[in-house]
Short mmCIF file of C-alpha atoms in Angstrom, two decimals:
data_model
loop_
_atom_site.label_atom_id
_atom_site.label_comp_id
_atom_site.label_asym_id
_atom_site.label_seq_id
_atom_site.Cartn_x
_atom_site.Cartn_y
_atom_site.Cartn_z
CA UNK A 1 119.38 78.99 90.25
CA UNK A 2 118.15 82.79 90.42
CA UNK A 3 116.04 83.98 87.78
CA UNK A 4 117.93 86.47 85.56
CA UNK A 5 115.59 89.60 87.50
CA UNK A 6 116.07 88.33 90.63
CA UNK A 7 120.34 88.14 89.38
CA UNK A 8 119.86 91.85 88.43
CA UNK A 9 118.07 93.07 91.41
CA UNK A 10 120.64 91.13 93.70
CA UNK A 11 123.52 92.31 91.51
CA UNK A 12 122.23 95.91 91.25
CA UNK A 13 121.28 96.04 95.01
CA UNK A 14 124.63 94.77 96.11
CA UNK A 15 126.63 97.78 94.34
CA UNK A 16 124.07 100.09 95.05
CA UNK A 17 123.95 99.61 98.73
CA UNK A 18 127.41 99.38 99.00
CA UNK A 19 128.18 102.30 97.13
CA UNK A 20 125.75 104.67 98.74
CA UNK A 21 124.08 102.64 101.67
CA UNK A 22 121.14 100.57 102.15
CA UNK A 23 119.33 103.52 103.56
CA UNK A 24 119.94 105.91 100.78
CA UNK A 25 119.10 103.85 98.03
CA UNK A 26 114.94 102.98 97.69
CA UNK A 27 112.67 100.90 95.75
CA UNK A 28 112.19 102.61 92.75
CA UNK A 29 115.93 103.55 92.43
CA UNK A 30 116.54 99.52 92.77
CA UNK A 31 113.58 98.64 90.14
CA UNK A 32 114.50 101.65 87.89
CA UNK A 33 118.49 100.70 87.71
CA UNK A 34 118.02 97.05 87.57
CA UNK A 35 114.97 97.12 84.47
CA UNK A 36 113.10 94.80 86.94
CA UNK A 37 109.44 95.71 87.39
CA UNK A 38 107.80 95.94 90.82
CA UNK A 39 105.84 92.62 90.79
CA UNK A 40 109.15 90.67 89.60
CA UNK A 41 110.41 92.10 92.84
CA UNK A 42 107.56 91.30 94.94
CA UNK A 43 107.94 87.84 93.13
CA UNK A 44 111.35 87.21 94.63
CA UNK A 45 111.05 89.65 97.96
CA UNK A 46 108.80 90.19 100.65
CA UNK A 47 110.58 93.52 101.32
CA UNK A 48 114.00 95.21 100.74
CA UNK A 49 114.75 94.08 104.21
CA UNK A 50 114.70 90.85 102.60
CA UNK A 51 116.66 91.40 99.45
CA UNK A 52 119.38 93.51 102.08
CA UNK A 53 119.69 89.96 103.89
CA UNK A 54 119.75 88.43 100.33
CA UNK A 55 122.93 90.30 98.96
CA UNK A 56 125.07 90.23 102.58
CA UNK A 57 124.34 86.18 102.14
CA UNK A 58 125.39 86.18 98.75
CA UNK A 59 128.65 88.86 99.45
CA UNK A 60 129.17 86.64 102.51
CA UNK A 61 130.26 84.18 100.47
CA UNK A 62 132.05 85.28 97.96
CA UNK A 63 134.03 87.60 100.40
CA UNK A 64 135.76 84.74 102.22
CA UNK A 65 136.23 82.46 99.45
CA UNK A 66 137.91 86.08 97.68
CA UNK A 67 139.55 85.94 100.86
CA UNK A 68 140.63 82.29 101.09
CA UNK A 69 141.82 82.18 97.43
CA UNK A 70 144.07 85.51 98.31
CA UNK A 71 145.81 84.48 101.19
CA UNK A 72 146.51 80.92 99.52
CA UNK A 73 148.14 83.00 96.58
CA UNK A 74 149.79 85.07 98.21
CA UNK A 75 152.37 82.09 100.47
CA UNK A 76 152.17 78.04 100.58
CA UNK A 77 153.76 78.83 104.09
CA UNK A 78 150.85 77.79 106.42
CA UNK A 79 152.86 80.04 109.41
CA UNK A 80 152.72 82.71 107.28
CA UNK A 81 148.88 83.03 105.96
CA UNK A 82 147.47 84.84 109.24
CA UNK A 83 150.06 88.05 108.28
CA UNK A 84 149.19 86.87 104.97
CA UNK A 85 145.10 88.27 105.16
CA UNK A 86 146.39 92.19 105.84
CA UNK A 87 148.77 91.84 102.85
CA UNK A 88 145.20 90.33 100.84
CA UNK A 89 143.83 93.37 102.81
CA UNK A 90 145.77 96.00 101.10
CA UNK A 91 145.16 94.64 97.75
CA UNK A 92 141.60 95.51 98.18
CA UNK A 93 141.80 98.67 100.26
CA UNK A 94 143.80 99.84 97.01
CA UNK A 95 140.68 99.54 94.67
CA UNK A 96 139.04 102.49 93.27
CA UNK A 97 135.79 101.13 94.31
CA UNK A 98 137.15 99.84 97.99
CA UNK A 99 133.89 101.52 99.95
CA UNK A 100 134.87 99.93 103.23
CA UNK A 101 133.67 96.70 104.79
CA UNK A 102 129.74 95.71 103.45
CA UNK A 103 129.44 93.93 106.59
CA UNK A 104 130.38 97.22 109.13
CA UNK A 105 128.28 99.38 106.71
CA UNK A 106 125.41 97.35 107.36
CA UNK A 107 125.75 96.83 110.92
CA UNK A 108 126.72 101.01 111.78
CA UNK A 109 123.10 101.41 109.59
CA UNK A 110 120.91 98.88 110.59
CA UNK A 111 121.73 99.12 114.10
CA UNK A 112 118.77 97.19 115.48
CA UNK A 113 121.01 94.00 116.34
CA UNK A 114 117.58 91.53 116.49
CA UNK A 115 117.28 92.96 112.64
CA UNK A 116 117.97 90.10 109.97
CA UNK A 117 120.74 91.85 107.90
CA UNK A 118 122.35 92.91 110.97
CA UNK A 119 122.37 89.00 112.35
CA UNK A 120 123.80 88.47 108.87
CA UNK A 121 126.74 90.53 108.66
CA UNK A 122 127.44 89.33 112.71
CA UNK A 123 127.20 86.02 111.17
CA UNK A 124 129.99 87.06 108.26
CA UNK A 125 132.04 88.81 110.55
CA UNK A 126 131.88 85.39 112.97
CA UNK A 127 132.58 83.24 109.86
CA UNK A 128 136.27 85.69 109.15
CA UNK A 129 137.13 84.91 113.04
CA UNK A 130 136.49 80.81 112.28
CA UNK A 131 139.06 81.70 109.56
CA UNK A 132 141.41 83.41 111.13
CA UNK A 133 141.28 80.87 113.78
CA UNK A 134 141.66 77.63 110.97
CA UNK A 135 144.64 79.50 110.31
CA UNK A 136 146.24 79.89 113.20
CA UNK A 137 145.60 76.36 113.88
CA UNK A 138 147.17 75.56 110.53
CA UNK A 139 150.50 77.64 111.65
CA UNK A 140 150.83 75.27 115.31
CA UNK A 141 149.18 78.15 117.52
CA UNK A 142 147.33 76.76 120.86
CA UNK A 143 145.87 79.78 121.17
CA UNK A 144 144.06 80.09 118.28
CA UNK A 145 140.73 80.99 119.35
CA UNK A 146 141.96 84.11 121.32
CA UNK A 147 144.34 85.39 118.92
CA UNK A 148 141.70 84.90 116.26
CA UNK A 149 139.56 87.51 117.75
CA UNK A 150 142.43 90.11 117.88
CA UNK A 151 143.33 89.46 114.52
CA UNK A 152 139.67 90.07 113.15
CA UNK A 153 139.66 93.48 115.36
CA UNK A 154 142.71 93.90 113.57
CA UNK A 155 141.00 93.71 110.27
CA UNK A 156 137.95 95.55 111.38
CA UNK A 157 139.86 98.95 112.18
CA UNK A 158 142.18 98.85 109.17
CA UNK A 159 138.89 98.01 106.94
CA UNK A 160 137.81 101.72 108.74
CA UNK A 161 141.14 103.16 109.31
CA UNK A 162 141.69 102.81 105.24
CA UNK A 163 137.98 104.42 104.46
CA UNK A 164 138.91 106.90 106.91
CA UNK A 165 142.24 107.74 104.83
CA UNK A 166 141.17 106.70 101.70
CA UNK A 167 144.95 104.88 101.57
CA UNK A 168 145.59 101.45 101.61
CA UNK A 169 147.90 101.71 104.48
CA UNK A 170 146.18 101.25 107.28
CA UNK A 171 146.41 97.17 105.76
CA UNK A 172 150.40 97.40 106.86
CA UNK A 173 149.88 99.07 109.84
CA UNK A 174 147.84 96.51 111.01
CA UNK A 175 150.05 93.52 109.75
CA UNK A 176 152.34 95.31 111.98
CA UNK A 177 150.44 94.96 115.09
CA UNK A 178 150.04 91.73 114.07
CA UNK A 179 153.06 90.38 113.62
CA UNK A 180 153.96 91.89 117.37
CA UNK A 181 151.16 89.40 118.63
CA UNK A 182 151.88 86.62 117.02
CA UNK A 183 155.82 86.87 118.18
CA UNK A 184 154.22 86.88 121.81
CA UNK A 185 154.32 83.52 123.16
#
């Protein structure tokens, strides 16, 4: 169990970074907005590389279980879960705080792909295609593994088509497409 510093630089970093990127947001801003001194964070981090790697783990998880829970909620109907993630989409392009995917973010900053957070948000986006794929399994599809990989490019450009619009559209749009794929044989 974290310490309650180490909970409040994790929870500060996470909505930090993710509301004005890991670049963008130093140190000191990190200590100063979380009350945690400097050796408390040396105490629980090497470096804010390794915090960064700390929060995507952490968001990694709760992001698909947010996502497993919403799907689940939204039909019983196991054919109807993989449209099911763009209407769970839309719900959460449609929040005032909806900054785009952590995951992208990380990946368009850190762009050195041998870097640790940027092996962990690959990681997270591999995880939503094992996902999309249990659920196309789940619905009778033999091509699961294929289709699960268009659906998660799917995903990805709605997640940037809605930051780009700043609408939750781009969720439907996508279900569209979708749906058009999935009635292919």
């Amino acid at each position: 169990m974290p310490t309650q510093a180490k909970q409040r630089l994790l929870n500060t970093a996470e909505e930090l970074f993710y509301a004005e990127g890991i670049r963008a947001v130093g140190i000191d801003r990190l200590l100063q907005e979380s009350g945690v001194g400097r050796a408390s964070f040396y105490r629980h981090f090497a470096s804010k590389d390794d915090l960064v790697v700390a929060v995507l783990g952490d968001r990694d998880r709760r992001w698909l279980s947010w996502l497993r829970e919403s799907v689940e909620a939204k039909t019983g109907d196991p054919a109807a879960r993989p449209l099911a993630v763009f209407d769970a989409l839309a719900d959460r392009f449609a929040r005032k705080d909806f900054r785009g995917c952590a995951f992208i973010n990380t990946m368009v900053e850190v762009a050195d792909r041998g870097s640790a957070a940027h092996q962990v948000a690959d990681r997270h986006k591999r995880r939503v295609i094992e996902y999309l794929s249990e659920l196309l399994i789940e619905a009778g599809r033999s091509d699961a593994a294929e289709l699960a990989a268009e659906l998660a490019l799917l995903v990805d450009g709605a997640i940037v088509t809605a930051v780009r619009e700043g609408t939750p559209d781009a969720a439907s749009r996508a279900r569209t497409i979708a749906e058009r794929l999935l009635a292919t044989p």
